[in-house]
PDB file of C-alpha atoms in Angstrom:
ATOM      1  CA  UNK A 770     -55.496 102.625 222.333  1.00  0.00           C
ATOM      2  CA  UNK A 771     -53.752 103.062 219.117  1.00  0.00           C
ATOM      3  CA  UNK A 772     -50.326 101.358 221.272  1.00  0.00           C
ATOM      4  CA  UNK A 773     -52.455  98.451 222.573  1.00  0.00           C
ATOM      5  CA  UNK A 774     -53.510  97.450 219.072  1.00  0.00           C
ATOM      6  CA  UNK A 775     -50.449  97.976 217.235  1.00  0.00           C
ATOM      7  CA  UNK A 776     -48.259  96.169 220.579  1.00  0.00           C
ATOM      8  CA  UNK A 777     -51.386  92.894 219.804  1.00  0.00           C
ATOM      9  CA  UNK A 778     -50.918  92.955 215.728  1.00  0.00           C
ATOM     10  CA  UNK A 779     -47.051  92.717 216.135  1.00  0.00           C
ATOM     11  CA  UNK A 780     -47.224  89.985 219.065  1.00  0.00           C
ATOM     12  CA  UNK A 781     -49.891  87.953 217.165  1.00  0.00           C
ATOM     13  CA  UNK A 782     -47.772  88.437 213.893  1.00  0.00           C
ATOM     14  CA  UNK A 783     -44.687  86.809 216.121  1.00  0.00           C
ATOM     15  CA  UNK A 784     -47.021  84.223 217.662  1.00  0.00           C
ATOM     16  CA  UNK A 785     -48.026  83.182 213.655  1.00  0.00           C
ATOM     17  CA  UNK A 786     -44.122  83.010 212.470  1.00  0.00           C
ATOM     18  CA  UNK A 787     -43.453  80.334 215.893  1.00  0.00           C
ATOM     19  CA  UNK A 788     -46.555  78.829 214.711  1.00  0.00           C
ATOM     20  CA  UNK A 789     -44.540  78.392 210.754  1.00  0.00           C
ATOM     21  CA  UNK A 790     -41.193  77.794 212.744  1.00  0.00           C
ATOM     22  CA  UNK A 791     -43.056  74.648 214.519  1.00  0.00           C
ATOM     23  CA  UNK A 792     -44.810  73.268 211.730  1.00  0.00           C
ATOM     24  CA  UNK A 793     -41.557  73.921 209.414  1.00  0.00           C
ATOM     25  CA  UNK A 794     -39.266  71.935 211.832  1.00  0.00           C
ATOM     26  CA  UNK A 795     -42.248  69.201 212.231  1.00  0.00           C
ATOM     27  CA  UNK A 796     -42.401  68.836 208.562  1.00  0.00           C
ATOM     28  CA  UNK A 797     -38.223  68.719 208.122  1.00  0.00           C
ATOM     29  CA  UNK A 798     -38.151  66.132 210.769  1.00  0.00           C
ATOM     30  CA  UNK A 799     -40.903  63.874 209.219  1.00  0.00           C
ATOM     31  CA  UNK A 800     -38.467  64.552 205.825  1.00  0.00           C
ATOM     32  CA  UNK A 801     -35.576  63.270 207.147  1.00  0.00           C
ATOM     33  CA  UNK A 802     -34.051  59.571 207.440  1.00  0.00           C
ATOM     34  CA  UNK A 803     -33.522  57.349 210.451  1.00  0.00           C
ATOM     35  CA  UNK A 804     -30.139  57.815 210.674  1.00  0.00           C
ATOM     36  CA  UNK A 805     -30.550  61.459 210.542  1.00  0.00           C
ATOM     37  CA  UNK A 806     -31.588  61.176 214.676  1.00  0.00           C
ATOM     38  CA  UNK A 807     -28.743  64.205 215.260  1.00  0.00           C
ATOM     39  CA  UNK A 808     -30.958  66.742 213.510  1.00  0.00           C
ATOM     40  CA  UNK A 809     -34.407  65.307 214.467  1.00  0.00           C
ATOM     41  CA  UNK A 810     -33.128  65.631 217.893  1.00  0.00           C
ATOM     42  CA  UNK A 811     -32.307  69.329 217.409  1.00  0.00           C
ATOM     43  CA  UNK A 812     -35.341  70.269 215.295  1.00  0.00           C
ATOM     44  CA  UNK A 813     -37.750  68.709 218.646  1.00  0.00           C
ATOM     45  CA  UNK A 814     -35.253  71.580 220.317  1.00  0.00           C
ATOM     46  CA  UNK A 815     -36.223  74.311 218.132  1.00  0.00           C
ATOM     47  CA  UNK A 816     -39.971  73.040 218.216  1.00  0.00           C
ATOM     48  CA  UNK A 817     -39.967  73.295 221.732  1.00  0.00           C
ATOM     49  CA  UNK A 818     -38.417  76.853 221.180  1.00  0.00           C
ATOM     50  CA  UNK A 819     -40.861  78.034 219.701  1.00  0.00           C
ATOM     51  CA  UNK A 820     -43.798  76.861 221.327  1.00  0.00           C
ATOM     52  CA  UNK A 821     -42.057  78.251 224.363  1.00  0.00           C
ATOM     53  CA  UNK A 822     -41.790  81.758 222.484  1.00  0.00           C
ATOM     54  CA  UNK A 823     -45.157  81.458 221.583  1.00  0.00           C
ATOM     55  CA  UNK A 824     -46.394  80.843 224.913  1.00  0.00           C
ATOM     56  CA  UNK A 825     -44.603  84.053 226.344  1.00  0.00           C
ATOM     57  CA  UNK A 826     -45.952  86.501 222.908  1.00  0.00           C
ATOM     58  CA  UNK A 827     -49.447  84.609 224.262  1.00  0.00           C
ATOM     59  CA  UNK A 828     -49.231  85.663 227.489  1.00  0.00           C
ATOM     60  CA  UNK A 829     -48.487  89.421 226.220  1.00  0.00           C
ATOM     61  CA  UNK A 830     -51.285  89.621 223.722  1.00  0.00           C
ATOM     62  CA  UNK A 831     -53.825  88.480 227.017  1.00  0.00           C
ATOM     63  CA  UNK A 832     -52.892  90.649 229.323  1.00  0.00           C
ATOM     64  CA  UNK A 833     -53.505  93.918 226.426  1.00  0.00           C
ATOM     65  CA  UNK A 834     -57.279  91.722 226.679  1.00  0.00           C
ATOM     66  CA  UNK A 835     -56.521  90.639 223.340  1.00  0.00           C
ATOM     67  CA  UNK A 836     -56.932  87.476 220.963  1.00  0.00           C
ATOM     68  CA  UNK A 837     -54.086  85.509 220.470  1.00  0.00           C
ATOM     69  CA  UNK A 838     -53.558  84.355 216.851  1.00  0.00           C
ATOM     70  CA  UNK A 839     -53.563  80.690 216.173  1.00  0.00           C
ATOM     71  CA  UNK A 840     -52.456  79.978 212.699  1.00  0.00           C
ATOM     72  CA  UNK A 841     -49.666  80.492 210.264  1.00  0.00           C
ATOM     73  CA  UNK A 842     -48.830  82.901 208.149  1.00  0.00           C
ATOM     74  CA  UNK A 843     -49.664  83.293 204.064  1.00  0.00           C
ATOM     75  CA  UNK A 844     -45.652  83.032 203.888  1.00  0.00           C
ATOM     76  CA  UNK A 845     -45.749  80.476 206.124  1.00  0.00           C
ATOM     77  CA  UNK A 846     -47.917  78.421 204.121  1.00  0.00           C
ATOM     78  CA  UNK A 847     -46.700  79.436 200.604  1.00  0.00           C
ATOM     79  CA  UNK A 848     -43.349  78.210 201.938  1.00  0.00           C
ATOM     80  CA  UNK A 849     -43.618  75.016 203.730  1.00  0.00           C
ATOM     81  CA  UNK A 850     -45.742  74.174 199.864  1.00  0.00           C
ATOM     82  CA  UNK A 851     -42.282  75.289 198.324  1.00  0.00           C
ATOM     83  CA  UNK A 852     -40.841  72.572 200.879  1.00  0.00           C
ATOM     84  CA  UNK A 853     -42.720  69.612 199.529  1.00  0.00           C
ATOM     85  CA  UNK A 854     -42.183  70.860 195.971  1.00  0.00           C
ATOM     86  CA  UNK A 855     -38.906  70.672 196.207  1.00  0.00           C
ATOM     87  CA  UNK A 856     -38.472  67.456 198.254  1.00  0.00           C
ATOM     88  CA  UNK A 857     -40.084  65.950 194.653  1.00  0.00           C
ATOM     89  CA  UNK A 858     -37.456  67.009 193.076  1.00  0.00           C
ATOM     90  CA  UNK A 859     -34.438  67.040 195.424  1.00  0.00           C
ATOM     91  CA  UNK A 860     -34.847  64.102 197.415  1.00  0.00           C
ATOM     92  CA  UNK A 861     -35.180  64.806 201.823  1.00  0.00           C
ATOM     93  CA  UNK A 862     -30.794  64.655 202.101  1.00  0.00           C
ATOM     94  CA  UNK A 863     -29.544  66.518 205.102  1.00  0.00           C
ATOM     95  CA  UNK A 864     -28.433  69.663 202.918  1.00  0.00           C
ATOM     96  CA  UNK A 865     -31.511  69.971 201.640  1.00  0.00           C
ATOM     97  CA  UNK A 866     -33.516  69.838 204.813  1.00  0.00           C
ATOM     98  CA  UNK A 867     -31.001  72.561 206.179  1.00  0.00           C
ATOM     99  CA  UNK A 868     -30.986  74.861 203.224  1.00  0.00           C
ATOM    100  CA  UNK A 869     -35.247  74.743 204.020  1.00  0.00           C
ATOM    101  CA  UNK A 870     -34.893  75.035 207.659  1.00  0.00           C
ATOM    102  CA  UNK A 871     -32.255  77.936 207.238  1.00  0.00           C
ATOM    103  CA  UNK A 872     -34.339  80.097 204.428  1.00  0.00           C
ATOM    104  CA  UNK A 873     -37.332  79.570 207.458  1.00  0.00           C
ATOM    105  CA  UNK A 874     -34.766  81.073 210.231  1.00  0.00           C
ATOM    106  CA  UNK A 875     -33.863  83.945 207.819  1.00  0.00           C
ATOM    107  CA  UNK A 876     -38.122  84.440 207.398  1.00  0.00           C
ATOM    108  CA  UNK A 877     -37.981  84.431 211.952  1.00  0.00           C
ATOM    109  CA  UNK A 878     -35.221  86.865 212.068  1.00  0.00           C
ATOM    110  CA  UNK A 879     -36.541  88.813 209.445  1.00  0.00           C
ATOM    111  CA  UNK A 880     -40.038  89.130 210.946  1.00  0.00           C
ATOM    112  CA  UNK A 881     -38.335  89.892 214.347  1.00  0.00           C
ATOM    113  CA  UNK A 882     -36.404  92.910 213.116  1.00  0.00           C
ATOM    114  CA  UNK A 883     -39.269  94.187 211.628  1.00  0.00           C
ATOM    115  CA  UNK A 884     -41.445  93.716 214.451  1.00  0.00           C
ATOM    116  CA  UNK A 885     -38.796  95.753 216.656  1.00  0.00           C
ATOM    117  CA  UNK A 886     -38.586  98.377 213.952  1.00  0.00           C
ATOM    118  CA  UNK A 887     -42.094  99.359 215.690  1.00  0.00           C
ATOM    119  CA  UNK A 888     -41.932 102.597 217.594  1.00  0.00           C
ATOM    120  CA  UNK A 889     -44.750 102.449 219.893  1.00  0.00           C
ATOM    121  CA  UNK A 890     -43.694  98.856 221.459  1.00  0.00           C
ATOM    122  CA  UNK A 891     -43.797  99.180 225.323  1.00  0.00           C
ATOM    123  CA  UNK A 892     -40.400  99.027 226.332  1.00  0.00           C
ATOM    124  CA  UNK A 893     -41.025  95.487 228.477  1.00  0.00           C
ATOM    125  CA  UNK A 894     -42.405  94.135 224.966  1.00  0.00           C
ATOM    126  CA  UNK A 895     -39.526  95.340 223.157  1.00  0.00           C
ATOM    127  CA  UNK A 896     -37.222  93.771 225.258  1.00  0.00           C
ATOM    128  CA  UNK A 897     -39.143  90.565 225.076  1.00  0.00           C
ATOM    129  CA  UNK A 898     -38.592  90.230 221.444  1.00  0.00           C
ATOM    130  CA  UNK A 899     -35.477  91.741 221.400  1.00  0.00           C
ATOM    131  CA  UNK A 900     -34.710  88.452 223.823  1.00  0.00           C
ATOM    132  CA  UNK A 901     -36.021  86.136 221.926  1.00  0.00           C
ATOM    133  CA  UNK A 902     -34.501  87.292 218.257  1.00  0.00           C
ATOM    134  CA  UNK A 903     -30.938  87.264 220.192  1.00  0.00           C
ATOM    135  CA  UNK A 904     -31.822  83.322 220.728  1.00  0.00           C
ATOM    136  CA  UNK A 905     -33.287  82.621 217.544  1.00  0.00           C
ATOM    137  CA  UNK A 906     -30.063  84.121 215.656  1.00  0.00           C
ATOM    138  CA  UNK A 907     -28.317  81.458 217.600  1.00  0.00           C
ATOM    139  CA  UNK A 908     -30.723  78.588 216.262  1.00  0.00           C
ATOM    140  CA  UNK A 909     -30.141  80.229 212.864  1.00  0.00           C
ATOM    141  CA  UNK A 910     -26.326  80.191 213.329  1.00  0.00           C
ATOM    142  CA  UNK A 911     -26.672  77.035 214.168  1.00  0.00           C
ATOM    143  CA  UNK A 912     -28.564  75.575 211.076  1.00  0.00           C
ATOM    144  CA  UNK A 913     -26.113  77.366 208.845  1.00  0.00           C
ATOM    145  CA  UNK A 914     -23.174  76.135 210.610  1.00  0.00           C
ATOM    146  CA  UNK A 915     -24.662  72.257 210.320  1.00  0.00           C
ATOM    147  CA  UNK A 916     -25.519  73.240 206.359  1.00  0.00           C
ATOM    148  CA  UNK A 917     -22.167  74.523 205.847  1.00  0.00           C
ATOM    149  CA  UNK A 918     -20.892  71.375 207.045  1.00  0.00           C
ATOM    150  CA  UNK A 919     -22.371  69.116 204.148  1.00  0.00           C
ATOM    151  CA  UNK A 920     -21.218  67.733 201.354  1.00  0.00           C
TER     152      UNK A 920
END
């Protein structure tokens, strides 16, 4: 029993950081200009990431006979509020978008290593989140790499 509902808090926990990846990547698209298309295009990508993340942590948390969290997290929140502070006073330039979007990625992979720092995790779960932090490292990569790249 004591597996089942530690396996559910650490999938819903992963379900609520996809939720703050999806609205963070919504909100940094809305941010950005028209001629930013490149990285609107590639933030729809990561959206559709994580919804497809979440979707698969969903499915887990079910079949335990669990509920599956809906929100965000308090960080989550607190965070995309530090986004729209700082737009004020920064302006929505590419650079800044990407410097927001990558301090979000470093929250995911964060919240994935702890989650896998779990002992009790059934070994198909921990491979299922093992998988997914592997691919969201990429995305990270990726957002520093296109940050890096700016003036």
């Amino acid at each position: 029993m004591k597996t089942t509902t530690v396996t559910t808090e650490v999938l819903n926990d992963l379900v609520q950081i996809n939720n703050d990846r999806i609205e963070g990547y919504e909100k940094a698209r809305e941010e950005l200009k028209d001629e930013d298309a490149d990285l609107k295009s590639l933030f729809l990508n990561m959206i559709e990431e994580s919804q497809k993340y979440k979707m698969a942590l969903a499915t887990e948390v079910s079949a335990l006979g669990e509920d599956i969290e809906t929100g965000t997290t308090t960080s989550g929140k607190i965070y995309r509020g530090w986004m729209d502070v700082k737009a004020l006073f920064t302006g929505h330039d590419r650079k800044t978008v990407l410097n927001n979007c990558e301090f979000g990625e470093d929250a995911a992979q964060n919240a994935y290593k702890m989650a896998l720092e779990e002992e009790d995790l059934p070994s198909n779960i921990r491979t299922l989140i093992s998988d997914q932090k592997a691919s969201l490292r990429r995305s990270h990569d990726e957002i520093k790499r296109l940050r890096d790249t700016q003036a």
